[in-house]
Amino acid sequence: MKKNIILLSAVLFSTVSFAQNKGLVDNSASPYSKLRSVGLQDVNWTNGFWKEQLNVANQETLPFMWDLYHNDEVSHAYANFEIAAGNRKGTFKGPSFHDGDFYKIFEGLAATYAVTKDKKLDKQMDEAIAMFAKVQRKDGYLHTPVLIDQRWGTLGPEEVKKQLGFEKYNMGHLMTAACVHYRATGKTSFLNVAKGVADFLYDFYKKASPELARNAICPSHYMGIVEMYRTTKNPKYLELANNLIDIRGTTNDGTDDNQDRIPFRQQTTAMGHAVRANYLYAGVADLYAETGEAKLLENLKSIWDDVAFRKMYITGACGALYDGVSPDGTSYDPTVVQKIHQAYGRPYQLPNATAHTETCANIGNVLWNWRMLQITADAKYADIVELALYNSVLSGVNLEGNKFCYNNPLTVTVDLPFEQRWSNEREGYIALSNCCAPNVTRTLAEVGNYAYSLSKQGLYVNLYGSNNLNTTTQEGVEIQLHQQTNYPWDGAITITIDKAPKEAYALFLRIPGWSNGTTILVNNQKVEGNPVSGSYLKVERKWKKGDVISLNIPMPVELMEANPLVEETKNQVAVKRGPLVYCLESDGISKTASINNIVLNTNSDFKIEPIQKSNRSLISIAAQGFLDNNSWNKKLYQPLNQGKEQIFLRLIPYFSWGNGTAKEMSVWFSH
């Protein structure tokens, strides 16, 4: 049956012709994708929030990361390629996923070049590609930890062990970056390297034992190999993608940590290492878009329900636990109850101060939900993309763009009597765990590609922000428009048509799930239909140049509570406005006090006030609260303090925490 699916998909590739709008995901010919990506170059941020963020990314983050990964005194990533190429002597240094980190930065360069056409970036990429090609083995293999040992005669029996590390992860990011580079530049130089890698993987999985083949920590290569199939139209890559799913859970040494204790087609809940899980789910969604295998989508939807309704933070963050145990464990037998690292916990297990919530897991949540949106056209997935981007992804980098978070806690307090493995302060380079910094670098460079999607019915507007769109419909007809808005600080949005098809054409406007009372006008006339939160509103007509669509999405301050089964936040509230989650830092309290002694007055006026932070314009929320003066020194329990002092509070967007001198922060409050 699967062979038939693959053959059918290959036929569809040769017979179906869509406009070649090739974005991060080239699903322009994916038979089971309802939406298609616009081109990488089709969206240009013009002002406002994402333009400001992109300026930081282009002027600070991208060059900072490029230089950092060429500095062998710090990261040794590029030095490893030079050593593997024979340009210099030395040994491999750094984490085994160093190659992949460099490919992520490269992908950020390529996505940026697609919009800016900056010749300096093009030259930098050409130089790096020449190095990759020199390093690559004749059989297509490219993984510097092994190739360095091979070149200098120190490989020995540890080759197998290294293959069980982050080898496939690195190759996956290589393939993805190569596809993005090809779409951004039209050059095949890096794509040819990636073809060698993909061919090696195809041959490897044909010959390897199930025990050897199943080991692929953090499966970025699932997304990578499907993207290679889409880009090259080589059906053997789709065959490999199917085999990668088939082989999971077929050996006796699988783990829940790696999501391969049981076959994927038996998995209905999220388990294990959150980054690996979200990358896997994104890759499976890519595979579904090509094959339409119903079981894959059925399981993805079940797993999504488990995450969205039981295991995800209010910020869109994933991976609650530094260390957990297998949710499938039924006894104390260690072969049944397994330790899980950086894990999805049990349902509703969402600690705040010890939240792991790795930035890479949150980016994985975006990658997965973006693909779910494409294959279903369901707005609930766009809601999660927006939530994570504005909160748990953006919190992974400081406002100046040169310091990064590995984990993203929801409470930081100096009173915790222990140190956690990773700092609660952003760092320029996170030794041995710097994977998140390159990941957030490429993600922020690529946000524009999430803003719109195309379908046979029309154009989907997924994210709001001031930008110009210049793309073509699936029939090859030009459509141009521009947005003007101060979103996410304000819900007033105007979309002006600059060029549109002559025939009637539909715009699908996303009505955010968090919103209530949205109004939509076209040329000052109310549109037909009722905007429903958490859906797309279809507006179809014969458009002419200068037509203006006006959306008004009210943005009141909302007090949020968690399901009472989330024990850590029972009887507490969080503050949210629009897509943004807010937090309180210790310097936002009118009196010196511990963040743990703050009680929020839920009857506050909640005034919206602009502030400046690290040269960025933000919107803060002024509120009232109470200070509980009870001392907790050498006390575990004591009588409730009924007399509390009134104080004033200034809340800031969660993504901006940790950019000053404040030592404490919290998202949740007693009330």
XYZ file of C-alpha atoms in Angstrom:
671
model
C 0.000 0.000 0.000
C 2.797 2.419 0.920
C 4.575 1.749 -2.386
C 1.373 2.645 -4.174
C 1.173 5.866 -2.176
C 4.748 6.749 -3.125
C 4.160 5.983 -6.804
C 0.932 7.983 -6.774
C 2.716 10.930 -5.224
C 5.472 10.718 -7.834
C 2.840 10.783 -10.578
C 1.150 13.765 -8.988
C 4.471 15.581 -8.999
C 4.737 15.103 -12.740
C 1.161 16.069 -13.556
C 0.159 18.813 -11.131
C 1.483 22.289 -11.815
C 1.158 25.105 -9.297
C 2.730 28.538 -9.158
C 6.224 28.081 -7.807
C 5.880 29.990 -4.560
C 8.637 28.267 -2.653
C 9.030 29.153 0.981
C 10.594 27.447 3.961
C 8.335 24.531 3.138
C 7.947 23.925 -0.596
C 4.521 22.320 -0.573
C 3.593 23.869 -3.921
C 2.925 20.365 -5.272
C 2.115 18.493 -2.066
C -1.131 16.668 -2.868
C -2.451 16.561 0.705
C -1.580 20.099 1.775
C -4.546 22.481 1.761
C -2.344 25.559 1.965
C 0.847 26.481 0.120
C 3.727 28.674 1.191
C 4.394 32.027 -0.394
C 7.933 32.603 -1.631
C 10.768 33.409 0.744
C 11.186 36.791 -0.905
C 7.475 37.625 -1.123
C 7.035 39.316 2.278
C 8.913 42.420 3.341
C 8.347 43.912 6.806
C 8.047 47.676 6.463
C 7.678 49.068 9.998
C 6.330 48.156 13.414
C 7.053 45.184 15.632
C 8.495 42.630 13.222
C 10.424 45.238 11.256
C 12.089 46.344 14.489
C 12.817 42.747 15.409
C 14.166 41.974 11.948
C 16.449 45.012 12.140
C 17.898 43.607 15.352
C 18.226 40.170 13.747
C 19.940 41.471 10.603
C 22.150 44.076 12.217
C 23.039 42.284 15.455
C 22.014 38.642 15.824
C 23.001 37.246 12.441
C 26.484 38.846 12.214
C 27.081 38.126 15.913
C 26.304 34.436 15.442
C 28.252 34.170 12.182
C 31.358 35.648 13.811
C 30.882 33.594 16.981
C 30.776 30.320 15.081
C 33.932 31.278 13.203
C 35.702 31.991 16.496
C 37.413 28.717 17.330
C 38.318 29.953 20.792
C 34.607 29.893 21.654
C 32.547 27.561 19.494
C 35.026 25.684 17.239
C 32.166 24.927 14.823
C 33.733 26.272 11.637
C 37.149 25.116 12.806
C 35.796 21.563 12.819
C 34.952 21.896 9.120
C 38.448 23.267 8.414
C 40.054 20.356 10.256
C 37.834 17.812 8.507
C 38.736 19.394 5.140
C 42.455 19.052 5.886
C 43.056 22.802 5.924
C 44.471 22.600 9.432
C 45.353 19.991 12.017
C 43.405 19.424 15.192
C 40.706 17.402 16.870
C 36.970 17.809 17.019
C 35.834 20.129 19.802
C 32.418 21.153 21.004
C 29.075 19.337 21.240
C 28.291 16.668 18.657
C 25.508 18.864 17.244
C 27.947 21.681 16.359
C 27.636 21.050 12.609
C 23.869 21.409 12.780
C 24.142 24.662 14.694
C 26.281 26.129 11.928
C 23.795 24.977 9.286
C 21.019 26.762 11.188
C 22.956 30.020 11.112
C 23.587 29.448 7.411
C 19.846 28.973 6.892
C 19.240 32.296 8.605
C 21.677 33.926 6.167
C 19.895 32.341 3.203
C 16.436 33.429 4.365
C 17.724 36.948 4.937
C 19.383 37.027 1.525
C 16.097 36.026 -0.126
C 14.654 39.392 0.947
C 17.690 41.699 1.043
C 19.820 40.305 -1.827
C 22.837 41.426 0.206
C 25.943 40.454 -1.827
C 28.010 40.109 1.339
C 25.715 37.344 2.573
C 25.910 35.624 -0.806
C 29.712 35.656 -0.661
C 29.738 34.315 2.911
C 27.460 31.460 1.920
C 29.529 30.595 -1.168
C 32.680 30.361 0.953
C 30.963 28.097 3.477
C 29.519 25.847 0.746
C 32.969 25.395 -0.776
C 34.148 24.233 2.639
C 31.226 21.794 3.005
C 31.956 20.327 -0.424
C 35.615 19.849 0.451
C 34.728 18.101 3.709
C 32.139 15.774 2.168
C 33.177 12.159 1.665
C 32.791 10.601 -1.787
C 29.792 8.558 -0.642
C 28.014 11.761 0.451
C 28.698 11.374 4.181
C 29.187 14.667 6.041
C 29.583 14.698 9.829
C 32.761 16.321 11.129
C 33.243 14.290 14.348
C 33.694 11.125 12.279
C 35.405 12.704 9.276
C 38.052 14.375 11.441
C 38.947 11.041 13.013
C 38.991 9.407 9.598
C 41.269 12.062 8.128
C 43.769 11.941 10.975
C 43.640 8.165 11.533
C 42.041 8.219 14.966
C 38.606 6.794 14.169
C 38.716 3.320 15.668
C 35.588 1.480 16.864
C 33.940 4.649 18.146
C 32.577 5.391 14.654
C 29.451 3.410 15.451
C 28.989 5.271 18.706
C 29.258 8.614 16.937
C 26.725 7.523 14.369
C 24.301 7.084 17.248
C 24.740 10.681 18.344
C 23.545 13.798 16.541
C 24.783 12.688 13.139
C 21.336 12.555 11.477
C 20.289 15.748 13.268
C 23.212 17.573 11.696
C 22.424 16.107 8.290
C 18.786 17.130 8.625
C 19.680 20.757 9.228
C 22.121 20.600 6.323
C 19.391 19.414 3.951
C 16.891 22.010 5.157
C 19.431 24.827 4.882
C 20.428 23.672 1.405
C 16.821 23.759 0.191
C 16.320 27.253 1.611
C 19.565 28.387 -0.008
C 18.483 27.003 -3.375
C 15.165 28.842 -3.195
C 16.804 32.060 -2.041
C 19.608 32.131 -4.614
C 18.744 29.720 -7.425
C 22.204 28.182 -6.985
C 22.578 24.398 -6.820
C 25.991 24.316 -5.104
C 24.709 23.534 -1.612
C 21.816 21.473 -2.939
C 24.333 19.175 -4.648
C 26.057 18.633 -1.302
C 22.666 17.885 0.256
C 21.873 15.379 -2.501
C 25.026 13.506 -1.555
C 23.907 13.435 2.076
C 20.395 12.317 1.164
C 21.739 9.574 -1.097
C 24.043 8.395 1.684
C 21.112 8.207 4.092
C 19.025 6.302 1.553
C 21.787 3.706 1.117
C 22.529 3.604 4.856
C 18.950 2.843 5.822
C 18.743 0.178 3.143
C 21.656 -1.751 4.644
C 21.781 -0.921 8.357
C 20.415 -3.223 11.032
C 17.211 -2.003 12.704
C 19.169 -1.443 15.945
C 21.666 0.827 14.225
C 19.187 2.513 11.929
C 16.671 3.480 14.598
C 19.165 5.633 16.478
C 18.744 9.213 15.336
C 18.565 11.641 18.204
C 16.452 14.718 17.447
C 15.114 13.792 14.018
C 15.517 16.988 12.013
C 16.319 14.723 9.055
C 12.635 13.780 8.764
C 11.818 17.342 7.729
C 15.053 17.562 5.750
C 14.558 14.451 3.642
C 10.945 15.351 2.776
C 12.131 18.814 1.741
C 14.772 17.202 -0.452
C 12.045 15.142 -2.084
C 9.979 18.239 -2.714
C 12.946 20.140 -4.093
C 14.522 17.453 -6.302
C 11.391 15.388 -7.050
C 13.445 12.226 -6.438
C 10.913 9.582 -5.276
C 13.512 7.563 -3.361
C 13.668 10.371 -0.786
C 9.962 9.936 -0.098
C 10.555 6.206 0.179
C 13.244 6.952 2.773
C 10.901 9.270 4.706
C 8.351 6.467 4.939
C 11.026 4.026 6.042
C 12.140 6.398 8.788
C 8.643 6.234 10.256
C 8.319 2.494 9.734
C 11.530 1.700 11.593
C 10.602 3.570 14.785
C 9.609 1.289 17.628
C 10.606 -1.957 15.918
C 13.532 -2.869 18.182
C 13.745 -3.964 21.806
C 15.977 -1.070 22.863
C 13.704 1.841 21.984
C 12.984 4.575 24.504
C 10.176 6.957 25.265
C 12.873 9.611 25.586
C 13.494 9.228 21.853
C 9.840 8.482 20.937
C 10.744 5.045 19.584
C 9.777 2.570 22.289
C 6.626 1.881 20.288
C 5.881 2.521 16.587
C 4.685 6.008 15.735
C 1.385 4.689 14.452
C 0.647 3.546 18.022
C 1.525 6.897 19.604
C -1.405 9.089 20.607
C 0.132 11.299 23.314
C 3.235 13.473 23.495
C 6.135 11.790 25.220
C 9.829 12.112 25.822
C 12.371 14.790 25.012
C 10.314 17.764 23.851
C 12.667 18.972 21.102
C 12.946 15.510 19.591
C 9.196 15.059 19.872
C 8.240 18.323 18.172
C 10.764 17.775 15.383
C 9.347 14.287 14.872
C 5.766 15.554 14.739
C 6.757 18.249 12.225
C 8.456 15.647 10.053
C 5.438 13.342 10.197
C 3.200 16.245 9.151
C 5.491 16.822 6.172
C 5.197 13.160 5.244
C 1.409 13.269 5.508
C 1.339 16.215 3.097
C 2.927 13.954 0.487
C 1.256 10.574 1.136
C -2.083 11.386 2.765
C -1.801 8.401 5.103
C -4.815 8.895 7.374
C -3.214 7.235 10.421
C -0.416 9.791 10.487
C -2.824 12.722 10.640
C -5.074 10.935 13.137
C -2.153 10.450 15.528
C -0.828 13.963 15.011
C -4.206 15.415 15.932
C -4.416 13.235 19.040
C -0.899 14.214 20.115
C -1.688 17.883 19.428
C -4.746 17.702 21.689
C -2.561 16.205 24.417
C -0.041 19.050 24.111
C -2.412 21.975 23.595
C -4.875 21.008 26.321
C -2.665 19.270 28.894
C 1.073 19.869 28.409
C 1.740 23.346 26.999
C 2.523 26.503 28.931
C 0.502 29.676 28.553
C 3.467 31.076 26.582
C 3.322 28.279 23.996
C 6.387 26.660 25.561
C 6.907 22.890 25.620
C 8.987 20.481 27.659
C 8.159 21.117 31.287
C 10.751 18.971 33.028
C 14.526 18.974 33.281
C 14.191 15.259 33.945
C 11.111 13.071 34.040
C 10.117 9.441 33.900
C 8.344 7.502 31.230
C 4.589 8.135 31.262
C 4.168 4.549 30.057
C 5.933 3.030 33.044
C 3.788 0.547 34.940
C 6.306 -0.852 37.419
C 9.674 -0.105 38.968
C 11.428 -2.248 36.406
C 14.019 0.165 34.924
C 13.394 -1.276 31.472
C 9.802 -0.100 31.830
C 10.176 3.109 33.838
C 12.695 5.176 31.910
C 14.400 8.438 32.687
C 13.525 11.159 30.182
C 15.663 14.241 29.642
C 14.175 17.706 29.012
C 10.804 16.086 28.909
C 7.166 16.414 28.225
C 5.828 15.519 31.659
C 2.604 13.931 32.694
C -0.649 15.734 31.851
C -0.931 19.086 33.678
C 2.598 18.764 35.090
C 3.714 22.337 34.428
C 6.158 23.701 37.026
C 7.152 27.352 36.712
C 10.481 28.035 38.425
C 11.933 24.733 37.226
C 10.291 24.810 33.799
C 12.772 23.560 31.237
C 10.938 24.877 28.144
C 13.979 24.834 25.907
C 13.895 27.481 23.180
C 14.456 24.751 20.577
C 11.353 22.901 21.818
C 9.321 26.084 21.460
C 10.655 26.584 17.944
C 9.767 22.952 17.288
C 6.235 23.810 18.398
C 6.151 26.520 15.711
C 7.518 24.161 13.044
C 4.952 21.511 13.917
C 1.951 23.836 14.130
C 2.934 25.604 10.915
C 2.821 22.278 9.115
C -0.468 21.335 10.769
C -1.908 24.627 9.530
C -0.750 23.889 6.004
C -2.298 20.427 5.847
C -5.601 21.356 7.537
C -6.165 25.141 7.059
C -7.420 25.147 10.674
C -6.794 28.479 12.423
C -6.132 26.865 15.802
C -2.685 25.921 14.582
C -1.953 29.493 13.481
C -2.950 30.594 16.994
C -0.164 28.427 18.442
C 2.357 29.658 15.865
C 1.580 33.227 16.907
C 1.541 32.455 20.629
C 4.916 30.737 20.594
C 6.598 33.255 18.287
C 5.626 36.276 20.389
C 6.334 34.672 23.727
C 8.397 31.524 24.242
C 10.497 31.866 21.062
C 11.175 35.590 21.298
C 12.073 35.221 24.979
C 15.003 33.095 23.780
C 16.964 36.198 22.752
C 17.515 39.532 24.466
C 16.219 42.787 23.027
C 19.674 43.685 21.719
C 19.974 40.385 19.865
C 23.237 39.024 21.269
C 22.371 36.999 24.379
C 20.233 33.888 24.524
C 18.184 31.632 26.791
C 18.443 27.861 26.737
C 15.441 27.408 29.002
C 12.557 29.839 29.505
C 11.145 29.645 33.042
C 7.900 31.311 34.061
C 9.189 32.268 37.503
C 12.665 33.373 38.553
C 13.293 33.879 42.241
C 16.437 34.346 44.331
C 14.829 32.409 47.182
C 15.212 29.017 45.505
C 17.827 27.208 47.635
C 19.433 25.400 44.671
C 21.075 26.146 41.366
C 19.684 24.746 38.150
C 21.830 23.270 35.409
C 21.199 26.153 33.043
C 21.311 29.792 33.937
C 18.232 31.982 34.304
C 20.243 34.754 32.690
C 20.824 35.067 28.965
C 24.344 34.397 27.713
C 26.270 35.217 24.546
C 27.412 31.599 24.276
C 25.907 28.748 26.271
C 28.740 26.246 26.615
C 27.818 22.757 25.344
C 24.154 23.758 24.936
C 24.188 26.609 22.457
C 21.798 24.914 20.011
C 19.000 27.388 20.800
C 20.884 30.518 19.769
C 21.368 29.446 16.112
C 17.809 28.128 16.072
C 16.263 31.411 17.175
C 18.578 33.186 14.721
C 17.138 31.368 11.707
C 13.573 31.430 13.053
C 13.397 35.205 13.446
C 14.905 35.649 9.982
C 12.064 33.531 8.606
C 8.986 34.926 10.396
C 7.804 36.674 7.232
C 7.202 33.334 5.554
C 4.574 32.460 8.171
C 2.511 35.589 7.516
C 0.570 34.341 4.484
C -0.472 31.103 2.787
C -2.072 30.345 -0.559
C -4.836 27.943 -1.488
C -6.904 27.235 -4.574
C -9.636 29.340 -2.943
C -7.545 32.384 -2.115
C -4.980 34.033 0.151
C -4.770 33.261 3.878
C -3.597 36.021 6.198
C -2.042 34.196 9.169
C -0.055 36.857 11.017
C -0.632 40.579 11.278
C 2.122 43.149 10.973
C 3.163 46.009 8.697
C 4.472 44.439 5.518
C 4.302 44.317 1.741
C 3.227 41.109 0.023
C 4.137 40.539 -3.611
C 3.296 37.018 -4.736
C 1.339 35.024 -7.307
C -1.767 32.909 -6.908
C -1.646 29.182 -7.598
C -2.799 30.016 -11.113
C 0.182 32.325 -11.585
C -1.698 35.628 -11.286
C -0.022 38.453 -9.390
C -1.431 39.614 -6.078
C 0.076 42.515 -4.173
C -1.080 44.133 -0.956
C 0.294 45.865 2.075
C -0.596 45.816 5.758
C -0.314 48.743 8.125
C -0.714 48.167 11.846
C 0.843 48.598 15.273
C 0.033 44.970 16.113
C 0.592 43.368 18.633
C 0.353 46.584 20.634
C -2.882 47.552 18.881
C -5.576 45.550 17.107
C -6.297 48.076 14.341
C -5.145 46.666 10.995
C -5.559 47.934 7.445
C -4.866 45.808 4.386
C -4.705 47.716 1.102
C -4.969 45.953 -2.249
C -2.291 47.003 -4.742
C -2.877 44.366 -7.413
C -5.331 41.464 -7.568
C -6.763 38.908 -9.998
C -9.430 40.252 -12.335
C -11.917 37.607 -11.286
C -13.450 37.294 -7.816
C -10.780 36.308 -5.300
C -11.012 35.407 -1.621
C -8.985 36.662 1.302
C -9.167 34.510 4.425
C -8.566 36.728 7.450
C -7.486 35.040 10.638
C -9.667 35.892 13.638
C -7.398 35.043 16.594
C -8.664 32.485 19.080
C -7.899 34.883 21.932
C -10.070 37.646 20.419
C -13.667 38.687 20.957
C -15.740 41.252 19.071
C -13.618 41.634 15.930
C -15.110 43.938 13.274
C -14.176 43.967 9.586
C -14.927 46.623 6.965
C -14.133 46.806 3.254
C -13.999 50.383 2.002
C -15.819 51.412 5.214
C -18.662 48.956 4.596
C -19.259 46.073 6.978
C -18.551 42.711 5.373
C -21.031 39.883 5.260
C -20.468 37.087 7.717
C -19.757 36.972 11.403
C -16.109 36.902 12.514
C -15.707 33.804 14.693
C -12.757 33.644 17.060
C -10.330 30.886 16.189
C -11.254 30.745 12.502
C -10.638 32.383 9.157
C -13.276 34.751 7.780
C -13.637 34.506 4.013
C -13.978 37.845 2.215
C -14.488 37.310 -1.508
C -15.074 39.909 -4.206
C -13.627 41.428 -7.343
C -10.852 43.540 -5.905
C -9.513 46.715 -7.394
C -6.412 48.700 -6.626
C -6.863 50.844 -3.531
C -9.514 48.678 -1.841
C -9.007 48.805 1.916
C -9.859 46.092 4.413
C -10.044 47.361 7.983
C -9.911 44.999 10.931
C -10.382 46.019 14.500
C -9.446 43.304 16.982
C -10.135 44.539 20.525
C -7.217 44.017 22.910
C -8.434 44.326 26.482
C -6.276 43.104 29.339
C -7.395 39.581 30.187
C -6.841 37.683 33.410
C -6.147 34.038 32.666
C -6.458 31.024 34.919
C -5.221 27.485 34.389
C -7.081 24.218 34.550
C -7.245 23.396 38.290
C -5.381 20.156 37.591
C -2.302 22.322 36.979
C -1.430 22.288 40.666
C 1.337 24.913 40.496
C -1.014 27.628 39.285
C -4.200 26.699 41.106
C -5.944 29.859 42.397
C -3.462 32.047 40.511
C -3.877 34.297 37.491
C -1.727 35.391 34.566
C -2.099 38.594 32.571
C -2.485 38.519 28.796
C -3.220 41.188 26.215
C -3.735 40.185 22.615
C -1.170 37.530 21.719
C 1.228 38.688 24.434
C 1.665 37.134 27.861
C 2.838 39.602 30.514
C 5.092 39.167 33.516
C 6.259 41.141 36.519
C 9.918 41.735 37.277
C 11.175 42.800 40.696
C 12.007 46.296 39.419
C 8.365 46.693 38.389
C 7.261 46.703 42.037
C 6.872 50.088 43.698
C 8.559 48.823 46.868
C 11.523 46.506 47.307
C 9.997 43.092 47.806
C 10.250 39.452 46.857
C 8.284 38.471 43.771
C 6.819 35.653 45.869
C 5.086 38.092 48.223
C 3.132 39.901 45.510
C -0.640 39.567 45.303
C -2.310 40.968 42.183
C -5.413 43.089 42.637
C -7.726 41.649 39.989
C -9.887 44.782 40.241
C -6.999 46.948 39.017
C -7.523 49.591 36.357
C -4.868 47.847 34.183
C -3.687 50.951 32.353
C -1.778 50.594 29.093
C 1.409 52.679 29.126
C 4.329 52.870 26.658
C 7.846 52.283 27.976
C 11.359 52.093 26.560
C 13.531 49.076 27.268
C 16.937 48.525 25.645
C 16.037 51.095 22.967
C 12.844 49.224 22.102
C 9.349 50.685 22.412
C 7.080 48.376 24.402
C 3.633 48.531 25.947
C 3.488 47.928 29.685
C 0.493 47.375 31.932
C 0.196 49.367 35.158
C -1.776 47.624 37.894
C -2.329 47.566 41.614
C -1.393 44.827 43.998
C -0.773 43.944 47.593
C 2.374 43.036 49.470
C 2.213 40.116 51.843
C 4.761 41.030 54.521
C 4.846 37.613 56.132
C 8.389 36.333 56.575
C 9.023 32.763 55.411
C 12.440 32.377 57.017
C 12.626 28.838 58.446
C 8.897 28.380 57.911
C 7.123 25.912 55.686
C 3.573 26.808 56.794
C 2.011 29.674 58.751
C -1.395 31.348 59.244
C -2.796 33.374 56.359
C -1.840 37.040 56.529
C -5.071 39.059 56.200
C -3.439 42.502 56.359
C -1.591 43.371 53.162
C 0.060 46.601 52.066
C -1.116 48.190 48.802
C 1.555 48.632 46.131
C 1.804 49.509 42.436
C 3.013 47.146 39.724
C 4.274 47.531 36.166
C 3.994 44.434 34.015
C 6.007 43.962 30.820
C 5.713 41.538 27.895
C 7.128 38.159 28.864
C 9.504 38.091 25.909
C 11.268 41.181 27.284
C 12.063 39.829 30.751
C 15.706 39.663 31.822
C 16.833 42.727 29.844
C 17.636 44.856 32.866
C 18.990 44.413 36.365
C 15.937 42.736 37.907
C 16.728 39.448 39.623
C 13.201 38.066 39.842
C 10.275 37.520 37.478
C 6.882 35.828 37.498
C 4.065 35.163 35.046
C 1.570 33.802 37.594
C 0.216 35.713 40.608
C -1.773 35.062 43.739
C -4.942 37.134 43.885
